[in-house]
mmCIF file of C-alpha atoms and ligand atoms in Angstrom:
data_model
loop_
_atom_site.group_PDB
_atom_site.id
_atom_site.type_symbol
_atom_site.label_atom_id
_atom_site.label_comp_id
_atom_site.label_asym_id
_atom_site.label_seq_id
_atom_site.Cartn_x
_atom_site.Cartn_y
_atom_site.Cartn_z
ATOM 1 C CA MET A 1 21.036 45.650 -30.381
ATOM 2 C CA ILE A 2 20.677 43.128 -33.349
ATOM 3 C CA ASN A 3 17.157 43.701 -35.439
ATOM 4 C CA VAL A 4 15.710 39.805 -36.132
ATOM 5 C CA LEU A 5 12.499 40.011 -37.997
ATOM 6 C CA PHE A 6 10.500 36.776 -37.964
ATOM 7 C CA ALA A 7 8.670 36.382 -40.633
ATOM 8 C CA ALA A 8 6.852 33.395 -40.663
ATOM 9 C CA ARG A 9 2.770 32.889 -40.502
ATOM 10 C CA PRO A 10 0.832 34.759 -38.359
ATOM 11 C CA GLU A 11 -0.207 32.320 -36.180
ATOM 12 C CA ARG A 12 3.453 30.987 -35.628
ATOM 13 C CA TRP A 13 4.509 33.843 -33.598
ATOM 14 C CA GLU A 14 2.935 32.994 -30.624
ATOM 15 C CA THR A 15 5.048 29.978 -31.272
ATOM 16 C CA TYR A 16 7.764 30.677 -31.367
ATOM 17 C CA GLU A 17 8.529 33.948 -29.399
ATOM 18 C CA THR A 18 9.164 32.743 -26.181
ATOM 19 C CA PRO A 19 11.321 30.160 -27.072
ATOM 20 C CA LEU A 20 13.130 32.646 -29.618
ATOM 21 C CA ARG A 21 13.456 35.118 -26.340
ATOM 22 C CA ARG A 22 15.057 32.573 -24.533
ATOM 23 C CA ALA A 23 17.892 32.114 -26.998
ATOM 24 C CA PHE A 24 18.787 34.449 -28.171
ATOM 25 C CA ALA A 25 18.763 35.249 -24.139
ATOM 26 C CA GLU A 26 21.152 32.492 -23.269
ATOM 27 C CA ALA A 27 23.257 32.924 -25.965
ATOM 28 C CA GLY A 28 24.163 36.511 -24.738
ATOM 29 C CA LEU A 29 22.788 38.298 -27.803
ATOM 30 C CA GLU A 30 20.933 41.380 -27.408
ATOM 31 C CA VAL A 31 18.130 41.046 -30.190
ATOM 32 C CA ASP A 32 15.483 43.320 -30.871
ATOM 33 C CA LEU A 33 12.834 40.390 -31.985
ATOM 34 C CA ARG A 34 9.594 41.790 -34.104
ATOM 35 C CA ALA A 35 6.914 40.192 -36.740
ATOM 36 C CA GLU A 36 7.647 43.581 -38.400
ATOM 37 C CA PHE A 37 10.123 45.930 -39.236
ATOM 38 C CA ALA A 38 11.488 47.864 -41.905
ATOM 39 C CA PRO A 39 13.515 45.736 -44.284
ATOM 40 C CA SER A 40 16.585 48.350 -44.172
ATOM 41 C CA ASP A 41 17.243 48.005 -40.725
ATOM 42 C CA VAL A 42 16.888 44.121 -40.689
ATOM 43 C CA ASP A 43 20.067 42.416 -39.432
ATOM 44 C CA TYR A 44 18.619 38.136 -39.550
ATOM 45 C CA ILE A 45 15.305 37.241 -40.909
ATOM 46 C CA VAL A 46 14.406 33.898 -38.902
ATOM 47 C CA TYR A 47 12.253 32.648 -41.717
ATOM 48 C CA ALA A 48 9.343 29.858 -43.289
ATOM 49 C CA PRO A 49 7.264 29.646 -45.916
ATOM 50 C CA ASN A 50 4.419 31.003 -46.618
ATOM 51 C CA GLY A 51 5.022 33.516 -44.546
ATOM 52 C CA ALA A 52 4.967 38.277 -45.481
ATOM 53 C CA VAL A 53 8.030 37.879 -46.796
ATOM 54 C CA GLN A 54 8.884 37.293 -50.567
ATOM 55 C CA ASP A 55 11.223 39.859 -52.003
ATOM 56 C CA PHE A 56 14.582 40.022 -50.300
ATOM 57 C CA THR A 57 16.164 42.996 -52.324
ATOM 58 C CA PRO A 58 15.790 45.619 -49.760
ATOM 59 C CA TYR A 59 16.812 44.024 -46.644
ATOM 60 C CA ARG A 60 19.806 44.923 -47.959
ATOM 61 C CA ARG A 61 21.295 45.022 -44.172
ATOM 62 C CA CYS A 62 20.348 41.796 -43.556
ATOM 63 C CA LYS A 63 23.365 39.318 -43.004
ATOM 64 C CA ALA A 64 21.413 35.741 -43.440
ATOM 65 C CA VAL A 65 18.301 33.904 -43.828
ATOM 66 C CA LEU A 66 17.032 31.522 -41.106
ATOM 67 C CA SER A 67 14.973 29.386 -42.477
ATOM 68 C CA LEU A 68 12.674 27.214 -39.223
ATOM 69 C CA TRP A 69 12.181 24.585 -41.778
ATOM 70 C CA ALA A 70 15.108 21.566 -42.862
ATOM 71 C CA GLY A 71 13.281 21.779 -46.908
ATOM 72 C CA VAL A 72 14.158 25.043 -48.700
ATOM 73 C CA GLU A 73 12.849 24.178 -51.732
ATOM 74 C CA SER A 74 10.372 27.140 -51.581
ATOM 75 C CA ILE A 75 13.383 29.607 -51.208
ATOM 76 C CA VAL A 76 16.025 28.142 -52.643
ATOM 77 C CA ASP A 77 15.257 29.603 -55.979
ATOM 78 C CA ASN A 78 13.945 33.140 -55.348
ATOM 79 C CA ALA A 79 16.382 35.473 -57.662
ATOM 80 C CA THR A 80 15.781 38.391 -55.108
ATOM 81 C CA LEU A 81 17.720 35.795 -52.523
ATOM 82 C CA THR A 82 20.699 37.351 -52.421
ATOM 83 C CA GLN A 83 22.131 36.630 -48.337
ATOM 84 C CA PRO A 84 23.335 33.185 -47.124
ATOM 85 C CA LEU A 85 20.331 31.082 -46.191
ATOM 86 C CA ALA A 86 20.727 28.151 -42.976
ATOM 87 C CA ARG A 87 18.425 25.758 -43.429
ATOM 88 C CA LEU A 88 17.141 24.026 -40.657
ATOM 89 C CA VAL A 89 19.353 20.838 -38.747
ATOM 90 C CA ASP A 90 17.533 20.594 -35.467
ATOM 91 C CA GLN A 91 18.034 18.116 -33.266
ATOM 92 C CA GLY A 92 14.410 17.436 -32.129
ATOM 93 C CA LEU A 93 12.744 17.605 -36.062
ATOM 94 C CA THR A 94 16.274 14.749 -36.153
ATOM 95 C CA GLN A 95 14.478 12.495 -33.225
ATOM 96 C CA GLY A 96 11.148 13.228 -34.472
ATOM 97 C CA MET A 97 12.005 11.549 -37.831
ATOM 98 C CA VAL A 98 14.379 8.974 -35.744
ATOM 99 C CA GLU A 99 10.543 8.092 -34.260
ATOM 100 C CA TRP A 100 8.472 8.077 -37.519
ATOM 101 C CA VAL A 101 10.828 6.054 -39.821
ATOM 102 C CA SER A 102 11.429 3.411 -36.846
ATOM 103 C CA GLY A 103 7.948 3.031 -35.707
ATOM 104 C CA HIS A 104 6.722 3.108 -39.586
ATOM 105 C CA VAL A 105 9.882 0.101 -40.376
ATOM 106 C CA LEU A 106 8.597 -1.823 -37.624
ATOM 107 C CA ARG A 107 4.948 -1.520 -38.240
ATOM 108 C CA HIS A 108 6.077 -3.406 -42.136
ATOM 109 C CA HIS A 109 8.805 -5.364 -40.290
ATOM 110 C CA LEU A 110 6.650 -7.117 -37.440
ATOM 111 C CA GLY A 111 3.250 -7.332 -39.693
ATOM 112 C CA ILE A 112 1.533 -5.644 -37.201
ATOM 113 C CA ASP A 113 -1.923 -4.930 -39.215
ATOM 114 C CA ARG A 114 -2.316 -8.677 -39.418
ATOM 115 C CA HIS A 115 -3.220 -8.746 -36.054
ATOM 116 C CA ILE A 116 -4.164 -5.167 -36.193
ATOM 117 C CA LEU A 117 -7.388 -5.545 -38.217
ATOM 118 C CA GLY A 118 -7.191 -9.641 -38.048
ATOM 119 C CA GLN A 119 -9.777 -9.568 -34.582
ATOM 120 C CA ASP A 120 -12.106 -12.166 -36.397
ATOM 121 C CA GLY A 121 -11.005 -15.489 -34.067
ATOM 122 C CA VAL A 122 -8.173 -16.688 -36.323
ATOM 123 C CA TRP A 123 -4.951 -17.913 -34.954
ATOM 124 C CA ARG A 124 -2.445 -16.774 -37.518
ATOM 125 C CA ALA A 125 1.130 -17.957 -36.187
ATOM 126 C CA GLU A 126 2.824 -16.421 -38.663
ATOM 127 C CA VAL A 127 6.644 -15.254 -37.725
ATOM 128 C CA PRO A 128 8.625 -12.304 -38.611
ATOM 129 C CA PRO A 129 11.663 -12.716 -39.561
ATOM 130 C CA LEU A 130 14.780 -11.228 -37.217
ATOM 131 C CA ALA A 131 16.020 -7.422 -38.216
ATOM 132 C CA PRO A 132 19.106 -8.817 -39.584
ATOM 133 C CA ASP A 133 17.050 -10.730 -42.174
ATOM 134 C CA ARG A 134 15.106 -7.462 -43.165
ATOM 135 C CA ARG A 135 16.887 -5.472 -45.748
ATOM 136 C CA VAL A 136 15.993 -1.530 -45.193
ATOM 137 C CA THR A 137 17.627 1.290 -47.744
ATOM 138 C CA VAL A 138 17.380 5.390 -46.980
ATOM 139 C CA LEU A 139 17.869 7.492 -49.955
ATOM 140 C CA GLY A 140 19.874 10.820 -48.400
ATOM 141 C CA LEU A 141 21.920 9.874 -45.692
ATOM 142 C CA GLY A 142 21.079 13.930 -44.803
ATOM 143 C CA ALA A 143 20.579 14.939 -40.708
ATOM 144 C CA LEU A 144 18.226 12.812 -41.259
ATOM 145 C CA GLY A 145 18.391 10.157 -43.300
ATOM 146 C CA MET A 146 22.256 9.374 -41.656
ATOM 147 C CA ALA A 147 19.920 9.592 -38.298
ATOM 148 C CA CYS A 148 17.281 7.183 -39.328
ATOM 149 C CA ALA A 149 19.531 4.556 -41.153
ATOM 150 C CA ARG A 150 21.359 5.085 -37.819
ATOM 151 C CA ALA A 151 18.797 4.020 -35.674
ATOM 152 C CA LEU A 152 17.604 1.225 -37.960
ATOM 153 C CA ALA A 153 21.101 -0.092 -38.401
ATOM 154 C CA ASP A 154 21.214 -0.242 -34.072
ATOM 155 C CA LEU A 155 18.038 -2.126 -34.236
ATOM 156 C CA GLY A 156 19.671 -4.695 -36.169
ATOM 157 C CA PHE A 157 18.589 -4.176 -39.895
ATOM 158 C CA ASP A 158 19.999 -4.719 -42.412
ATOM 159 C CA VAL A 159 20.382 -1.067 -43.967
ATOM 160 C CA SER A 160 21.932 0.859 -46.974
ATOM 161 C CA GLY A 161 22.629 3.714 -47.415
ATOM 162 C CA TRP A 162 22.549 6.748 -50.891
ATOM 163 C CA SER A 163 23.578 9.993 -50.830
ATOM 164 C CA ARG A 164 25.269 12.012 -53.979
ATOM 165 C CA SER A 165 28.520 12.515 -52.227
ATOM 166 C CA PRO A 166 30.663 8.603 -51.077
ATOM 167 C CA LYS A 167 29.712 8.355 -46.709
ATOM 168 C CA GLU A 168 30.781 5.806 -44.277
ATOM 169 C CA ALA A 169 28.961 4.903 -41.591
ATOM 170 C CA GLU A 170 28.925 2.013 -38.921
ATOM 171 C CA GLY A 171 26.394 -0.361 -39.863
ATOM 172 C CA VAL A 172 25.235 0.906 -43.023
ATOM 173 C CA THR A 173 26.405 0.369 -46.503
ATOM 174 C CA CYS A 174 26.864 3.782 -47.811
ATOM 175 C CA LEU A 175 26.020 4.021 -51.997
ATOM 176 C CA SER A 176 26.476 6.851 -54.123
ATOM 177 C CA GLY A 177 26.064 7.463 -57.852
ATOM 178 C CA ALA A 178 23.759 6.135 -60.133
ATOM 179 C CA GLU A 179 24.846 2.522 -60.030
ATOM 180 C CA GLY A 180 24.529 2.861 -56.322
ATOM 181 C CA LEU A 181 21.367 3.917 -56.672
ATOM 182 C CA ASP A 182 20.033 1.022 -58.969
ATOM 183 C CA ARG A 183 21.191 -1.366 -55.806
ATOM 184 C CA ALA A 184 20.273 0.484 -52.869
ATOM 185 C CA LEU A 185 16.930 0.091 -54.631
ATOM 186 C CA ALA A 186 17.020 -3.458 -55.551
ATOM 187 C CA ARG A 187 18.164 -4.854 -51.715
ATOM 188 C CA ALA A 188 15.441 -2.690 -50.954
ATOM 189 C CA ASP A 189 12.601 -4.459 -49.264
ATOM 190 C CA ILE A 190 11.655 -1.368 -46.815
ATOM 191 C CA LEU A 191 12.341 2.318 -48.963
ATOM 192 C CA VAL A 192 12.571 5.310 -46.935
ATOM 193 C CA LEU A 193 12.673 8.374 -48.971
ATOM 194 C CA LEU A 194 14.951 11.093 -46.910
ATOM 195 C CA LEU A 195 16.050 13.043 -50.017
ATOM 196 C CA PRO A 196 15.343 16.920 -50.349
ATOM 197 C CA ARG A 197 12.837 18.288 -53.467
ATOM 198 C CA THR A 198 15.734 19.479 -56.179
ATOM 199 C CA ALA A 199 15.553 19.150 -59.716
ATOM 200 C CA ALA A 200 17.834 16.223 -59.471
ATOM 201 C CA THR A 201 15.278 14.579 -57.026
ATOM 202 C CA ASP A 202 12.178 15.439 -58.864
ATOM 203 C CA ASN A 203 10.388 11.594 -59.874
ATOM 204 C CA ILE A 204 13.263 9.852 -58.920
ATOM 205 C CA VAL A 205 10.984 7.186 -57.845
ATOM 206 C CA ASP A 206 9.815 6.645 -61.439
ATOM 207 C CA ALA A 207 8.978 3.381 -63.215
ATOM 208 C CA ARG A 208 12.033 2.691 -64.030
ATOM 209 C CA ALA A 209 13.319 2.445 -60.042
ATOM 210 C CA LEU A 210 10.247 0.818 -58.671
ATOM 211 C CA GLY A 211 10.618 -1.477 -61.618
ATOM 212 C CA LEU A 212 13.400 -2.839 -59.791
ATOM 213 C CA LEU A 213 12.556 -2.902 -56.095
ATOM 214 C CA PRO A 214 11.797 -6.081 -54.868
ATOM 215 C CA GLU A 215 8.345 -7.842 -55.108
ATOM 216 C CA GLY A 216 5.983 -6.410 -52.761
ATOM 217 C CA ALA A 217 8.476 -4.090 -51.294
ATOM 218 C CA VAL A 218 7.462 -1.077 -48.720
ATOM 219 C CA ILE A 219 8.383 2.488 -49.274
ATOM 220 C CA LEU A 220 7.406 5.232 -46.943
ATOM 221 C CA ASN A 221 7.972 8.432 -47.720
ATOM 222 C CA PRO A 222 8.308 11.535 -45.202
ATOM 223 C CA GLY A 223 10.872 13.718 -47.777
ATOM 224 C CA ARG A 224 8.786 15.091 -50.195
ATOM 225 C CA GLY A 225 5.943 14.059 -52.741
ATOM 226 C CA GLN A 226 7.599 15.188 -55.485
ATOM 227 C CA LEU A 227 9.603 12.612 -55.246
ATOM 228 C CA ILE A 228 7.884 9.824 -56.155
ATOM 229 C CA ASP A 229 5.963 9.664 -60.000
ATOM 230 C CA ASP A 230 2.721 9.179 -57.810
ATOM 231 C CA ALA A 231 0.683 7.606 -61.227
ATOM 232 C CA ALA A 232 3.471 5.029 -61.705
ATOM 233 C CA LEU A 233 3.129 4.182 -58.149
ATOM 234 C CA LEU A 234 -0.486 3.888 -58.518
ATOM 235 C CA ALA A 235 0.088 1.328 -60.870
ATOM 236 C CA ALA A 236 3.233 -0.692 -58.414
ATOM 237 C CA LEU A 237 0.435 -0.651 -55.537
ATOM 238 C CA ASP A 238 -2.507 -2.112 -58.090
ATOM 239 C CA ASP A 239 -1.388 -4.960 -59.099
ATOM 240 C CA GLY A 240 0.737 -5.852 -55.560
ATOM 241 C CA ARG A 241 4.824 -5.558 -57.221
ATOM 242 C CA VAL A 242 4.706 -2.030 -54.375
ATOM 243 C CA GLY A 243 3.348 -4.260 -51.192
ATOM 244 C CA HIS A 244 1.866 -0.654 -49.519
ATOM 245 C CA ALA A 245 3.097 2.966 -49.504
ATOM 246 C CA THR A 246 3.116 4.833 -45.816
ATOM 247 C CA LEU A 247 3.119 8.606 -47.279
ATOM 248 C CA ASP A 248 3.643 11.451 -45.688
ATOM 249 C CA VAL A 249 4.626 14.510 -47.978
ATOM 250 C CA PHE A 250 2.320 15.200 -51.397
ATOM 251 C CA ARG A 251 2.518 16.766 -54.710
ATOM 252 C CA THR A 252 -0.118 18.967 -53.405
ATOM 253 C CA GLU A 253 -0.472 19.556 -49.393
ATOM 254 C CA PRO A 254 -3.621 19.218 -48.042
ATOM 255 C CA LEU A 255 -4.124 15.839 -50.124
ATOM 256 C CA PRO A 256 -7.357 16.187 -51.892
ATOM 257 C CA PRO A 257 -10.289 14.167 -50.502
ATOM 258 C CA GLU A 258 -10.993 12.746 -53.639
ATOM 259 C CA HIS A 259 -7.381 11.465 -54.229
ATOM 260 C CA ARG A 260 -6.708 8.423 -54.803
ATOM 261 C CA PHE A 261 -3.975 7.570 -51.972
ATOM 262 C CA TRP A 262 -6.697 7.932 -49.364
ATOM 263 C CA ALA A 263 -8.717 4.927 -50.185
ATOM 264 C CA HIS A 264 -6.059 2.598 -51.318
ATOM 265 C CA PRO A 265 -5.628 -0.443 -49.771
ATOM 266 C CA ARG A 266 -2.080 -0.732 -49.853
ATOM 267 C CA VAL A 267 -2.014 3.463 -49.285
ATOM 268 C CA THR A 268 -1.175 5.252 -45.595
ATOM 269 C CA VAL A 269 -1.508 8.513 -45.974
ATOM 270 C CA THR A 270 -0.170 10.529 -42.157
ATOM 271 C CA PRO A 271 -0.539 14.491 -43.155
ATOM 272 C CA HIS A 272 2.969 15.796 -43.208
ATOM 273 C CA ILE A 273 3.769 15.610 -39.348
ATOM 274 C CA ALA A 274 6.874 12.872 -39.861
ATOM 275 C CA SER A 275 8.706 15.620 -38.082
ATOM 276 C CA GLU A 276 8.113 18.873 -36.904
ATOM 277 C CA THR A 277 10.459 21.715 -36.206
ATOM 278 C CA ARG A 278 11.074 22.173 -32.859
ATOM 279 C CA PRO A 279 10.708 25.469 -31.391
ATOM 280 C CA GLY A 280 12.894 24.659 -27.920
ATOM 281 C CA SER A 281 15.847 22.962 -29.720
ATOM 282 C CA ALA A 282 15.452 25.325 -32.792
ATOM 283 C CA SER A 283 15.585 27.966 -31.776
ATOM 284 C CA ARG A 284 18.983 27.677 -29.673
ATOM 285 C CA VAL A 285 20.438 26.501 -33.852
ATOM 286 C CA ILE A 286 19.139 29.796 -34.712
ATOM 287 C CA ALA A 287 20.571 31.937 -31.143
ATOM 288 C CA GLU A 288 23.688 29.704 -32.506
ATOM 289 C CA ASN A 289 23.621 30.949 -35.866
ATOM 290 C CA ILE A 290 23.159 34.946 -35.214
ATOM 291 C CA ARG A 291 26.121 34.677 -32.569
ATOM 292 C CA ARG A 292 28.093 33.269 -35.109
ATOM 293 C CA GLY A 293 27.501 36.105 -37.764
ATOM 294 C CA GLU A 294 27.408 38.884 -34.961
ATOM 295 C CA ALA A 295 31.453 36.787 -34.037
ATOM 296 C CA GLY A 296 32.109 36.988 -38.062
ATOM 297 C CA GLU A 297 32.274 32.378 -37.911
ATOM 298 C CA ALA A 298 30.891 31.192 -40.642
ATOM 299 C CA PHE A 299 27.498 30.147 -40.161
ATOM 300 C CA LEU A 300 26.048 26.502 -39.589
ATOM 301 C CA HIS A 301 24.035 24.839 -42.447
ATOM 302 C CA LEU A 302 24.534 27.015 -45.219
ATOM 303 C CA VAL A 303 22.320 26.013 -48.116
ATOM 304 C CA ASP A 304 24.349 25.487 -51.645
ATOM 305 C CA ARG A 305 21.751 27.418 -54.136
ATOM 306 C CA ASP A 306 23.277 25.603 -56.374
ATOM 307 C CA SER A 307 22.649 21.832 -55.707
ATOM 308 C CA GLY A 308 18.998 23.437 -54.391
ATOM 309 C CA TYR A 309 19.435 22.128 -50.746
HETATM 310 P P1 NAP B 1 20.098 17.064 -45.848
HETATM 311 O O1 NAP B 1 21.206 16.883 -44.504
HETATM 312 O O2 NAP B 1 20.161 18.713 -46.908
HETATM 313 O O3 NAP B 1 20.547 15.633 -46.561
HETATM 314 C C1 NAP B 1 20.235 15.368 -48.055
HETATM 315 C C2 NAP B 1 20.576 13.762 -47.853
HETATM 316 O O4 NAP B 1 20.369 13.884 -49.671
HETATM 317 C C3 NAP B 1 22.110 14.282 -48.376
HETATM 318 O O5 NAP B 1 22.681 12.813 -48.030
HETATM 319 C C4 NAP B 1 22.140 14.322 -49.634
HETATM 320 O O6 NAP B 1 23.916 14.468 -50.472
HETATM 321 C C5 NAP B 1 21.046 13.344 -50.717
HETATM 322 N N1 NAP B 1 20.933 14.193 -52.013
HETATM 323 C C6 NAP B 1 20.549 15.199 -52.012
HETATM 324 N N2 NAP B 1 20.744 15.427 -53.351
HETATM 325 C C7 NAP B 1 21.092 14.044 -53.956
HETATM 326 C C8 NAP B 1 21.079 13.475 -55.459
HETATM 327 N N3 NAP B 1 20.807 14.756 -56.644
HETATM 328 N N4 NAP B 1 21.148 12.032 -54.921
HETATM 329 C C9 NAP B 1 21.458 11.470 -54.395
HETATM 330 N N5 NAP B 1 21.763 12.269 -52.890
HETATM 331 C C10 NAP B 1 21.106 13.349 -52.829
HETATM 332 O O7 NAP B 1 18.372 17.222 -45.352
HETATM 333 P P2 NAP B 1 17.742 16.896 -44.283
HETATM 334 O O8 NAP B 1 17.802 17.652 -43.284
HETATM 335 O O9 NAP B 1 18.012 14.908 -44.018
HETATM 336 O O10 NAP B 1 16.177 16.527 -44.772
HETATM 337 C C11 NAP B 1 15.910 15.884 -46.331
HETATM 338 C C12 NAP B 1 14.595 16.242 -46.082
HETATM 339 O O11 NAP B 1 13.044 15.437 -45.321
HETATM 340 C C13 NAP B 1 14.054 17.689 -46.339
HETATM 341 O O12 NAP B 1 14.503 18.091 -47.303
HETATM 342 C C14 NAP B 1 12.493 17.628 -46.552
HETATM 343 O O13 NAP B 1 12.227 17.820 -47.412
HETATM 344 C C15 NAP B 1 12.191 16.459 -45.629
HETATM 345 N N6 NAP B 1 11.713 16.713 -44.109
HETATM 346 C C16 NAP B 1 10.884 15.999 -44.776
HETATM 347 C C17 NAP B 1 9.528 16.453 -42.569
HETATM 348 C C18 NAP B 1 8.519 16.707 -42.691
HETATM 349 O O14 NAP B 1 7.754 16.244 -41.498
HETATM 350 N N7 NAP B 1 7.494 14.780 -43.755
HETATM 351 C C19 NAP B 1 10.934 16.900 -41.927
HETATM 352 C C20 NAP B 1 11.707 17.609 -42.385
HETATM 353 C C21 NAP B 1 12.417 16.906 -43.650
HETATM 354 P P3 NAP B 1 24.838 14.368 -49.365
HETATM 355 O O15 NAP B 1 24.981 14.078 -48.483
HETATM 356 O O16 NAP B 1 25.941 14.078 -50.425
HETATM 357 O O17 NAP B 1 25.297 16.040 -50.014
#
């Protein structure tokens, strides 16, 4: 019997219990899944932020901590965590992000607001350019960023992407390094942020970076709030150098009601809903990693604790 501790917020248990049990059965695993165990009995921890487990020291038998979230910034620096940590790469999560990013890129590309908000009897026959004439840049070409870059390229956009290590992808101009970042920003009519939050990415979109964007550029941030210097962004929005920012993630969540982002005419706030972990597909990923652990195979999607993602 494999003992799996579900260590997320208590209300998540109802959402995940059945899909996890089903996925374990499908994988042929005999699992005792519980939201409480004596720490010394636990073989694997299924983890989400704000759950009960913050000190991993007593979980000496635990073979891996399996995150239900793609972003692991809340756990990656936990000094008590000596077990391998896997983040979530999940087909449902990826599909959701592709849909959110594609939808919001198309909103700005087509100027949809002009027609939705301007039902005032004025015939505004402005024709938007076609996608090949719109340059979109995706910062972060990981599981989510690469899927979004490819989907946007398939729609015909002129897509570039930026990552730490060099990449190749059909239809996507892949850039890396400091000079690559500047090139990626300089061509971003629409900029999509899908970097993880790490020491190296905090405030990466600062006044300098904003100054490199084309006049009137649009920013979509479904990555993490800390990627953007909020004061610099507000200044760029105030004077129109940045045409619009659609923000899904924030330094403080929920975004406080008095925050300027809510009322700014050039900002759209979405409440961290760009993409949710989907219990069915995510549970199958968790089950596959436990199967691997039990078979002595390498875990999938291990976090590099030094780089922080
Ligand atoms: P991932 O697979 O780890 O990809 C991260 C990408 O960022 C990689 O391409 C990586 O480069 C690049 N990167 C990291 N640090 C960098 C640096 N210092 N300079 C340049 N590139 C850097 O992550 P993912 O699964 O795509 O997820 C990305 C983020 O999305 C998550 O961390 C999370 O914060 C966010 N997210 C948000 C939501 C939402 O609902 N809003 C949902 C899920 C996830 P390499 O390829 O070279 O390693």
